[in-house]
Coordinates of C-alpha atoms in Angstrom, one line a residue:
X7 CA 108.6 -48.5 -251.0
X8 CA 105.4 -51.0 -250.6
X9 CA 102.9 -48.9 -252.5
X10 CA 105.1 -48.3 -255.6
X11 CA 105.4 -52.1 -255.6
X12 CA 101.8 -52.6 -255.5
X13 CA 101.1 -49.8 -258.3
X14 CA 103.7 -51.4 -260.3
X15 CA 101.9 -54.8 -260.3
X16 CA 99.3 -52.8 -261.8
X17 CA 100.6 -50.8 -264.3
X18 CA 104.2 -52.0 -264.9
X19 CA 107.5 -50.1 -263.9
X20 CA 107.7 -48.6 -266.4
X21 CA 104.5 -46.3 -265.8
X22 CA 105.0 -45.3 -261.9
X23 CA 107.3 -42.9 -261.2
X24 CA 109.0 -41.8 -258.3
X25 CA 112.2 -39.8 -258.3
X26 CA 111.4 -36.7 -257.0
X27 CA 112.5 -35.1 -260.6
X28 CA 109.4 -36.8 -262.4
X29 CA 107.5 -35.9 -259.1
X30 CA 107.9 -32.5 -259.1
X31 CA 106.9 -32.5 -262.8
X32 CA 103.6 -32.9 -261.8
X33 CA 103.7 -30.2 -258.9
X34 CA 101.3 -27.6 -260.7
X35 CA 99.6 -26.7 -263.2
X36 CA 98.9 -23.5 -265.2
X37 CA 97.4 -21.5 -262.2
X38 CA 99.4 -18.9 -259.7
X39 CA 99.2 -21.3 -257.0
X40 CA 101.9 -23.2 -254.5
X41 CA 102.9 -26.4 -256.0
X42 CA 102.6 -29.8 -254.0
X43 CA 105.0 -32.6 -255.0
X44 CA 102.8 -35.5 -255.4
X45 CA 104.1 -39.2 -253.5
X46 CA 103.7 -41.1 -256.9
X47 CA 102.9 -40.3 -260.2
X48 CA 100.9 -43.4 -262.2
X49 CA 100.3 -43.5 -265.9
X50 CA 97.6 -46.1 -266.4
X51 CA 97.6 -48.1 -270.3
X52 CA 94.5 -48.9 -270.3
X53 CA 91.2 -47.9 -269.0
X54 CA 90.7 -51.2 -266.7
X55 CA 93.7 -50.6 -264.8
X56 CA 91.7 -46.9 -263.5
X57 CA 89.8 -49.1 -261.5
X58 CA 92.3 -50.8 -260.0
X59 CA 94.9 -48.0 -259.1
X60 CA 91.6 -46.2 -257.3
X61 CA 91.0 -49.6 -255.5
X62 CA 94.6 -49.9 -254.3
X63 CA 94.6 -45.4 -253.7
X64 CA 91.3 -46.2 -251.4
X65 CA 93.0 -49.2 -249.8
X66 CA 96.5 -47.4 -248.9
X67 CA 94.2 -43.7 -247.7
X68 CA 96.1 -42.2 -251.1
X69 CA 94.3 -38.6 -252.3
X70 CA 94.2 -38.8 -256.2
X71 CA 94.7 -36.1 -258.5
X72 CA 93.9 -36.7 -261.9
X73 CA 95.8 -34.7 -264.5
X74 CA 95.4 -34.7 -268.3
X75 CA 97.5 -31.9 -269.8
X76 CA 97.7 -29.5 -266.4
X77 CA 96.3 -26.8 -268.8
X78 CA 93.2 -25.9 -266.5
X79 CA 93.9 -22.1 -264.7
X80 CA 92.0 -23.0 -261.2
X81 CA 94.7 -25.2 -259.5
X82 CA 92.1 -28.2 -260.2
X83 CA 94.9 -30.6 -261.2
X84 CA 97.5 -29.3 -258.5
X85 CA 97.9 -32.2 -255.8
X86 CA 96.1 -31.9 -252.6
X87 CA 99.2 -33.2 -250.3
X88 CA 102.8 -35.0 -250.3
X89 CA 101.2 -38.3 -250.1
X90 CA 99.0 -37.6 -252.6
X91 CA 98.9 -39.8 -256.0
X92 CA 98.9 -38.0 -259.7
X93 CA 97.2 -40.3 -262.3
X94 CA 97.8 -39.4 -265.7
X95 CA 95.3 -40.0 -268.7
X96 CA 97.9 -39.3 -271.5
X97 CA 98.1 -43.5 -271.7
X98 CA 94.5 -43.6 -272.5
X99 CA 94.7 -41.6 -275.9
X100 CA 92.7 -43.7 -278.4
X101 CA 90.0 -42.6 -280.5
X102 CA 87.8 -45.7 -280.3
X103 CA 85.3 -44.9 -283.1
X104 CA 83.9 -42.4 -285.2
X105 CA 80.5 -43.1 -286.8
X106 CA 79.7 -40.9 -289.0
X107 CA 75.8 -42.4 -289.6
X108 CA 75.2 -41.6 -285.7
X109 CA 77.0 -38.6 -285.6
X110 CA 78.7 -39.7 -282.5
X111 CA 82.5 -40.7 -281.9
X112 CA 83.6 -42.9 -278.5
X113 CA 86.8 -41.3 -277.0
X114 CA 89.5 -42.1 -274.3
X115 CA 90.0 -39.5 -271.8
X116 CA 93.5 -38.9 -272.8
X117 CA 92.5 -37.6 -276.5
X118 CA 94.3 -34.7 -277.5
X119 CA 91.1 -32.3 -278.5
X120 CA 93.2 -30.7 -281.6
X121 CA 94.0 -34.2 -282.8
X122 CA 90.4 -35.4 -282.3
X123 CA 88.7 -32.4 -283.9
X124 CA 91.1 -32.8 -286.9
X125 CA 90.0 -36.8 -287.3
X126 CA 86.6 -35.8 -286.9
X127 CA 87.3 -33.2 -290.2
X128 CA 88.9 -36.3 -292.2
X129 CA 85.3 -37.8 -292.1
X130 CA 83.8 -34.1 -292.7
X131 CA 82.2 -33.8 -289.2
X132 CA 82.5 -31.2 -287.0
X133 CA 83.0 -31.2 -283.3
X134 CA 82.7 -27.7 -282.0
X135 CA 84.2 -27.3 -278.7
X136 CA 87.3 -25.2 -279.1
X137 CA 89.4 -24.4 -275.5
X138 CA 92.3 -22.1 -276.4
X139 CA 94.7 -24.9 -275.4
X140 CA 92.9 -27.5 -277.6
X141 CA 96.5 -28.3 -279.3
X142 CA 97.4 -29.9 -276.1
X143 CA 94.5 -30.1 -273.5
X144 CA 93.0 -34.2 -273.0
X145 CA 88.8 -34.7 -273.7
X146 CA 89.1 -36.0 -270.2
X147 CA 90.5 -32.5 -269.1
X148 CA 87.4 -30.7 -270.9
X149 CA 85.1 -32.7 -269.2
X150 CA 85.8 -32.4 -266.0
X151 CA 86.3 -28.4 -266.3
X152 CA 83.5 -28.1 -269.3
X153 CA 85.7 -26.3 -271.0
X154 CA 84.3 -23.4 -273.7
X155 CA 86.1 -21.7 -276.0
X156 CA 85.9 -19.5 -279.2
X157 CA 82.8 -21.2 -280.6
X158 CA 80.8 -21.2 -277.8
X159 CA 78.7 -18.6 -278.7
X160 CA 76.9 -20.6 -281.1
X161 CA 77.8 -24.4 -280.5
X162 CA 78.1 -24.0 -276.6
X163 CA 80.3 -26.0 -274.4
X164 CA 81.7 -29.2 -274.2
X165 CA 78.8 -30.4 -271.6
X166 CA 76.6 -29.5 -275.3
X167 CA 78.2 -32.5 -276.2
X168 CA 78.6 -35.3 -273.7
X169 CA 76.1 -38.1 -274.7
X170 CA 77.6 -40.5 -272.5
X171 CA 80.3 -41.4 -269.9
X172 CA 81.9 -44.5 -268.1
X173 CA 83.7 -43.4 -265.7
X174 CA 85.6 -45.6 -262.1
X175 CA 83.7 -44.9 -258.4
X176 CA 85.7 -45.1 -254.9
X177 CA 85.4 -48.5 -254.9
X178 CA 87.0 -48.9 -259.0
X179 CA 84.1 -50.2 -259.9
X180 CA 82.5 -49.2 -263.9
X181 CA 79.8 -47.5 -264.1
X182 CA 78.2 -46.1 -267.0
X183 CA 75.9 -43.4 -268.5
X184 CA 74.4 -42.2 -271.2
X185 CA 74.4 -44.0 -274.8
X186 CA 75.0 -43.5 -278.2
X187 CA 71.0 -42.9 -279.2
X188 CA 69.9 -39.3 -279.2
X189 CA 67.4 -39.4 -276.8
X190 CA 68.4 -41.4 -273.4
X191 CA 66.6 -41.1 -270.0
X192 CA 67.5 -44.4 -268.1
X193 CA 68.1 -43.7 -264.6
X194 CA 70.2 -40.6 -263.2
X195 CA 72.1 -38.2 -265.4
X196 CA 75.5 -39.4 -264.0
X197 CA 77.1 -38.3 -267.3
X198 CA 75.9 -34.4 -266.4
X199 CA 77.0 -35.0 -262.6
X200 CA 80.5 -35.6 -263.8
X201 CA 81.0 -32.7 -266.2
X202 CA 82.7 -29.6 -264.8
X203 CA 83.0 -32.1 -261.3
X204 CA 86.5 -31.3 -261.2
X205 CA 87.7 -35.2 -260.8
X206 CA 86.1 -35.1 -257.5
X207 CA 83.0 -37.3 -258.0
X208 CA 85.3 -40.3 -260.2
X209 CA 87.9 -40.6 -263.1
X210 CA 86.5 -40.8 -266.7
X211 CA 87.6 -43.7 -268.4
X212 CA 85.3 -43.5 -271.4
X213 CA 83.5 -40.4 -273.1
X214 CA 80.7 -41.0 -276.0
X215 CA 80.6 -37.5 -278.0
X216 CA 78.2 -35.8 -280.4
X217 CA 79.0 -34.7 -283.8
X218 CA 77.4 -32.7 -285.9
X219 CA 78.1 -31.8 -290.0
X220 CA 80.3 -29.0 -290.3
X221 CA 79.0 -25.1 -291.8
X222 CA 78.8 -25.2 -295.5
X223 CA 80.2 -21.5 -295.7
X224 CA 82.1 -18.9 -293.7
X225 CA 83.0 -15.5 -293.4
X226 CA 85.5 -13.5 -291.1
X227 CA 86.3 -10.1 -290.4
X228 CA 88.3 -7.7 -288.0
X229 CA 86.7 -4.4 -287.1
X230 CA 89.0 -1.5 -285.5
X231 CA 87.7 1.0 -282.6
X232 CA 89.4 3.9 -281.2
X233 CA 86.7 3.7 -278.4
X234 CA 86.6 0.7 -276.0
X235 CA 82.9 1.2 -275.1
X236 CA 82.5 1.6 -278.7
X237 CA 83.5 -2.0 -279.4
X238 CA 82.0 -3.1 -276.6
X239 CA 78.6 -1.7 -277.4
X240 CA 78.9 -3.1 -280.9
X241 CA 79.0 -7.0 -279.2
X242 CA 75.9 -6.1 -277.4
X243 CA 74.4 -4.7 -280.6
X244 CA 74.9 -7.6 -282.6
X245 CA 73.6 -10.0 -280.0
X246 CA 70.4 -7.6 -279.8
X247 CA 70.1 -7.8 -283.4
X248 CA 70.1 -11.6 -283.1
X249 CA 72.8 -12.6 -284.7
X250 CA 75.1 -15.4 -283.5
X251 CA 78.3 -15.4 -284.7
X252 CA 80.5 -18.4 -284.5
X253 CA 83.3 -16.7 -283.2
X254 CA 82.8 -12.9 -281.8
X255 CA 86.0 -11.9 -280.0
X256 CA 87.6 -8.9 -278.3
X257 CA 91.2 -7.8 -277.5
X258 CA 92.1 -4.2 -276.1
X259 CA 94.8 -2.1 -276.8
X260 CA 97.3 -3.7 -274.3
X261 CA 96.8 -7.1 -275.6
X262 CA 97.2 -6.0 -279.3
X263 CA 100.2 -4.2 -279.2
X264 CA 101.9 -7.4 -277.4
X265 CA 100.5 -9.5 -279.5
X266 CA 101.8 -7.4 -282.5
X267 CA 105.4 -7.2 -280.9
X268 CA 105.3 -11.1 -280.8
X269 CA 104.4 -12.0 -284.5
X270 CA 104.4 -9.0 -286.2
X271 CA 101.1 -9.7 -287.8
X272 CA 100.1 -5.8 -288.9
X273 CA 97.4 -5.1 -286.2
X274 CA 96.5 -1.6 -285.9
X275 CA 99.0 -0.7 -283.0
X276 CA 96.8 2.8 -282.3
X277 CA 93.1 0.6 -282.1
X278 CA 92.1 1.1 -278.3
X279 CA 90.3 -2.3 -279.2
X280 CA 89.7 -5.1 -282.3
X281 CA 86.6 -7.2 -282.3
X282 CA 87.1 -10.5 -284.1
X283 CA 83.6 -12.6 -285.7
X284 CA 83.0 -14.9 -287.7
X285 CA 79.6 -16.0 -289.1
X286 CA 79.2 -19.6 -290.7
X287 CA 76.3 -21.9 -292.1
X288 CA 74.3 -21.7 -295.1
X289 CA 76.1 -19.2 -297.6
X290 CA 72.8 -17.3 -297.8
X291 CA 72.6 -17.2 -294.5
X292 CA 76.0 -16.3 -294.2
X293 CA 76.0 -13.1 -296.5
X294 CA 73.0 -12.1 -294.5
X295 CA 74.4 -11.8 -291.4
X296 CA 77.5 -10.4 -292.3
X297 CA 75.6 -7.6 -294.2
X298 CA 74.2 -6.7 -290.3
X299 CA 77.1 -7.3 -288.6
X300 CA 78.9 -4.7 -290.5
X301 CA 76.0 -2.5 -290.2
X302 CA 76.7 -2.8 -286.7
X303 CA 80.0 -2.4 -286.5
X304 CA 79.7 0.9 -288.5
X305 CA 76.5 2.0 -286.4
X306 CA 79.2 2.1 -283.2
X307 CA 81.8 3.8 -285.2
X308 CA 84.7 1.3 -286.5
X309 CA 87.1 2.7 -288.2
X310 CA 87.8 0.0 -290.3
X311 CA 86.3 -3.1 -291.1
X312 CA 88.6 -6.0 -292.8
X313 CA 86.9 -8.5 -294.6
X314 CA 88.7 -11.8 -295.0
X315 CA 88.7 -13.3 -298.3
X316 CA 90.1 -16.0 -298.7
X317 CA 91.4 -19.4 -295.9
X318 CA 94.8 -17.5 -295.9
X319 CA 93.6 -14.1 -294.7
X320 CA 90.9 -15.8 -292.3
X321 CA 93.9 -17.5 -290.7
X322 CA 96.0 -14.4 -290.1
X323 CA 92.6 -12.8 -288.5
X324 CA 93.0 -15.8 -286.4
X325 CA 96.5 -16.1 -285.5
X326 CA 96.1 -12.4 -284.2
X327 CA 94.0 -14.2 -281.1
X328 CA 95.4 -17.5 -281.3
X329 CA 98.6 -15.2 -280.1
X330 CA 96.9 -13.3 -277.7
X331 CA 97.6 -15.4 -274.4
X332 CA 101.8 -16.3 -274.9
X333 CA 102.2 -12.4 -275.8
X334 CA 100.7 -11.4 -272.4
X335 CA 102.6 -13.9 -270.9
X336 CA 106.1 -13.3 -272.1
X337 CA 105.7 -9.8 -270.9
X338 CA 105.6 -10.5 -267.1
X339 CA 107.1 -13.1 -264.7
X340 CA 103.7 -13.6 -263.8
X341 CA 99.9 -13.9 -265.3
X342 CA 96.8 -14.3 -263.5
X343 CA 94.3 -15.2 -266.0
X344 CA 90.3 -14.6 -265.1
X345 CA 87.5 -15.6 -266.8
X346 CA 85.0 -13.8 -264.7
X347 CA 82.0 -14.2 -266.9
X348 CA 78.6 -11.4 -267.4
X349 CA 75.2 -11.8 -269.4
X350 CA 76.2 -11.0 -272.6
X351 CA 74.0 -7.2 -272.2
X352 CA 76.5 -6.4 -269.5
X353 CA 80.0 -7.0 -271.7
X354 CA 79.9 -3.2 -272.3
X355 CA 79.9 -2.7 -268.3
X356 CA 82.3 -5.8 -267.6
X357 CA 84.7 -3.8 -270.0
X358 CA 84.4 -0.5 -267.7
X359 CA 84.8 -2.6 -264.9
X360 CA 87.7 -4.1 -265.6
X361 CA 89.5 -1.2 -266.9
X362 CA 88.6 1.0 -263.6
X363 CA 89.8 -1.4 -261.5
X364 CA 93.3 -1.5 -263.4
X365 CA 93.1 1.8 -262.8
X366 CA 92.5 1.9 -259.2
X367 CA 95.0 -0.7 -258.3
X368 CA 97.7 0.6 -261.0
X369 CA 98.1 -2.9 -262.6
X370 CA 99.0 -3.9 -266.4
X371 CA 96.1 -5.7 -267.3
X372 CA 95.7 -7.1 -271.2
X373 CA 92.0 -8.2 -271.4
X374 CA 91.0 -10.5 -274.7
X375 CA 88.3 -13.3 -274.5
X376 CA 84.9 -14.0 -275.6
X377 CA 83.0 -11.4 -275.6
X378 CA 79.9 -12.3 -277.7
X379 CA 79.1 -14.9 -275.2
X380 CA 80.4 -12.6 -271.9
X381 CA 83.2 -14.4 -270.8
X382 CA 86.5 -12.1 -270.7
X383 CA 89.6 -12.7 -269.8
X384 CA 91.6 -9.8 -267.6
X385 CA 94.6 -11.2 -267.9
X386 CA 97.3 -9.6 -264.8
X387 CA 100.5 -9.0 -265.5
X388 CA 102.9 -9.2 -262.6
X389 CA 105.6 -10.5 -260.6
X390 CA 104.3 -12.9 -258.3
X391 CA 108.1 -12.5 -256.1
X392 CA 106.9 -8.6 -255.5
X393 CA 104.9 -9.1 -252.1
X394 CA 103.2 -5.7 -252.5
X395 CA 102.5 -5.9 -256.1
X396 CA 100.9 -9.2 -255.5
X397 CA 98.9 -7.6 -252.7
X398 CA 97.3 -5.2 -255.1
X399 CA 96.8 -8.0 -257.5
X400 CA 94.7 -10.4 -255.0
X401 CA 92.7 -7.2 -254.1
X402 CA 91.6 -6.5 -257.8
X403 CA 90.3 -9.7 -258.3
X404 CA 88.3 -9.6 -255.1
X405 CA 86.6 -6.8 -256.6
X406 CA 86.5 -7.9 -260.2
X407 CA 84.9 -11.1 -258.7
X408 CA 82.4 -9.0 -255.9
X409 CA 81.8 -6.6 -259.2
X410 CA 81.0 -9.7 -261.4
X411 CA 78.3 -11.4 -259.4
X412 CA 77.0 -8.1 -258.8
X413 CA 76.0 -8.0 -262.5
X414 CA 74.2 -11.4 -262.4
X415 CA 77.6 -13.1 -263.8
X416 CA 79.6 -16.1 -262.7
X417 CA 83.3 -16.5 -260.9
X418 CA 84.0 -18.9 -264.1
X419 CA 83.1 -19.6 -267.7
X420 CA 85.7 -22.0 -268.4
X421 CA 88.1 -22.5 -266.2
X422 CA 86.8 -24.4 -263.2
X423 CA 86.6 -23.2 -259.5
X424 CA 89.6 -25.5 -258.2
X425 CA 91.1 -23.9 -255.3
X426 CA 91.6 -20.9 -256.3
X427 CA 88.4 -19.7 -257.0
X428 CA 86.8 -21.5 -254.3
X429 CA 86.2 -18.7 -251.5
X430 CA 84.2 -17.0 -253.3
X431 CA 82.0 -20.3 -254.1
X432 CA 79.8 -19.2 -251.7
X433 CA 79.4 -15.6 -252.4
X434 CA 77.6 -16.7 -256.1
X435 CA 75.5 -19.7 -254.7
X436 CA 74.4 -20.2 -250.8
X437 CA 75.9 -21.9 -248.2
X438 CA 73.2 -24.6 -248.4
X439 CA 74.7 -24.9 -251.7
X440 CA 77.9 -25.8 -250.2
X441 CA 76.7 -27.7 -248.1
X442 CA 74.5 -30.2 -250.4
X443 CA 77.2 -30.5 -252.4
X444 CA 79.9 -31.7 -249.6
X445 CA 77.2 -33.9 -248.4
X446 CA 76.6 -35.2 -252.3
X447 CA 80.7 -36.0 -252.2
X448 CA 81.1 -38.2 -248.9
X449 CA 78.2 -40.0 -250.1
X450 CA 79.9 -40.4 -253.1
X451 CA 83.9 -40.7 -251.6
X452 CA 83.7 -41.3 -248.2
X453 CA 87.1 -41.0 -247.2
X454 CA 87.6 -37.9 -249.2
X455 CA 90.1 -39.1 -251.5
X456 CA 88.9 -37.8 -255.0
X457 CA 90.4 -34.3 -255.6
X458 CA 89.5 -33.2 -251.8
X459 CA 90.7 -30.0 -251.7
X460 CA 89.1 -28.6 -255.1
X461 CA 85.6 -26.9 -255.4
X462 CA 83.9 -27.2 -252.3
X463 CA 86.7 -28.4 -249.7
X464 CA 85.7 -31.1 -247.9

């Protein structure tokens, strides 16, 4: 009972919790892996006390896992054993500033990304990083996985707009990179080091963020294939005729028709595949590129081509792949979600791929995702319980992942490496790669107490 009394001294009573109830809350996250009840869960207040629950974690030999939401799909915020600690960011939610003459806004780790992006709109600024589970995933949480999303086509990925960090070492001490000035090259990029580090190199107390003034005009559209390859070869096509949409989307046939079970939205039940885009900037600009878009689009045979026009039908085009993950996953007791990602030439092959190896292994597979910038996502749907089912399952994505790097992609655009994509780590990079980084971690935590078990396994 010592330790919960010391953690309490820290944080209050009120924020360590202990019952094996609350403990178990914290388990797992939104990957298909074992959960690991956690020996204490600790919600810090405020960002000084970080420093002082790792101090006390590093003095007791305590593994920490930090978790935001627990939206991440790689296992990265599952805990590494029973005596492990969960510390929770959602305590550390306040937006600290917003300047909109610097273009910049100083953030807690705990911010909810929806609520941020939607306070950086009441000051008409635009902060372009869009995960698929903005409406509840933490800054913090997007950091450390560099998360992507629909925009990332054209406004890239949340390391795009990291300007600065503070963040606690092993020894909850503050250290800080970065700054709010545009340019900044004073000493080591510890900022970069820490995105997509998967809480294993420190815990973010502190993130400075760019902003940048939102597109003047927009313009959305769905376009309907009866040929898969068709749609696929329009994404490349568009790409090659160097545009770059905002948002250009895909969802197959499987994906639609559960989607359109769900909400009931009129998608086309008999498309073998929809492409979402939208275009945005200078309204010139704008009607440009949607003129070759659709030209396109028709060039690879869509059948139709709907045209919002107005906010309300823009939103419906949305909602259609706003829906498009909770319809797979009410269909099966079990998703595995990948987000095995290709150079954008290949999505037409990635496509094939994917489909084949449904095929092969006789799974239902729904496959949606970002196809403009190559990141899918072949979503599984299963029943983890069904051991030879399962078996099938593990074995497809040991091929879509063999298949993937085989193309010149990557095991992950979004969702982190964690544990469960980590044995395959060393199939993308090198085992020297492996190796420098392990040796970059003890430096860094040398008892191994920082996320041990995720990325490269220490």
């Amino acid at each position: 009972m010592q330790p919960i009394k010391e953690f309490e001294k820290i944080v209050g009573a009120g924020n360590v919790f202990s019952s094996l109830a609350d403990r178990q809350t914290y388990a797992y996250d939104s990957a298909v892996l074992e959960s690991v009840t956690p020996a204490l869960v600790v919600r810090p207040t405020n960002t000084e006390q970080l420093g002082a629950i790792i101090a006390l974690c590093y003095k007791l030999g305590m593994p920490m896992t930090v978790r935001g939401s627990g939206t991440n799909l790689s296992g990265g915020t599952v805990p590494d054993s029973p005596d492990s600690v969960v510390i929770l960011t959602q305590g550390l939610n306040r937006i600290l500033e917003i300047n909109s003459s610097d273009l910049y806004a100083v953030v807690e780790p705990g911010v909810i990304t929806a609520k941020f992006a939607s306070a950086v709109a009441e000051k008409n600024l635009f902060y372009p990083p869009d995960p698929g589970s903005q409406a509840v995933s933490t800054i913090g949480g997007n950091i450390a996985e560099n998360a992507g999303g629909l925009r990332g086509l054209k406004y890239g990925v949340t390391k795009d707009y990291v300007m600065g960090l503070e963040f606690y070492d092993h020894t909850g001490s503050l250290v800080k990179s970065g700054s709010r000035t545009v340019k900044c090259v004073t000493g080591y990029n510890l900022g970069g080091l820490m995105v997509a580090s998967e809480g294993t190199l420190g815990i973010i107390s502190k993130a400075i963020l760019k902003l940048i003034p939102p597109p003047k005009a927009s313009k959305a559209m769905m376009a309907v294939f009866k040929d898969v390859q068709n749609a696929a070869d329009a994404v490349a096509d568009i790409i090659a005729a160097h545009i770059l949409p905002c948002t250009l989307e895909f969802m197959d046939n499987v994906t639609i028709n559960m989607v359109e079970d769900d909400v009931k939205i009129g998608l086309p039940r008999d498309a073998q595949a929809i492409l979402l885009i939208e275009v945005d900037g200078h309204p010139a600009q704008v009607a440009d590129d949607a003129i070759t878009v659709e030209a396109q689009l028709k060039k690879n045979n869509a059948t139709e081509i709907v045209v919002a026009r107005d906010a309300e039908e823009k939103n419906k085009i949305w909602e259609a792949r706003r829906k498009a993950l909770p319809a797979l996953a009410r269909r099966r007791p079990t998703i595995v979600l990948e987000d095995a990602t290709v150079p954008r030439s290949k999505i037409p092959a990635m496509i094939q791929t994917v489909n084949e190896i449904a095929k092969k292994y006789d799974l239902l597979v729904g496959t949606f995702g970002h196809a403009g910038d190559g990141n899918l996502h072949p979503s599984i749907l299963c029943d983890r319980r069904n051991k030879e089912e399962f078996a099938r399952v593990e074995q497809a994505i040991d091929e879509l992942f063999n298949r993937t790097i085989e193309m010149g992609g990557t095991l992950s655009g979004e969702h982190g490496i964690g544990t469960a994509k980590a044995k395959w780590l060393e199939k993308e990079t090198t085992k020297a790669t492996i190796e420098y980084s392990r040796r970059m971690r003890l430096a860094i935590d040398p008892k191994r107490l920082f996320n041990p078990s995720k990325m490269t396994s220490i």
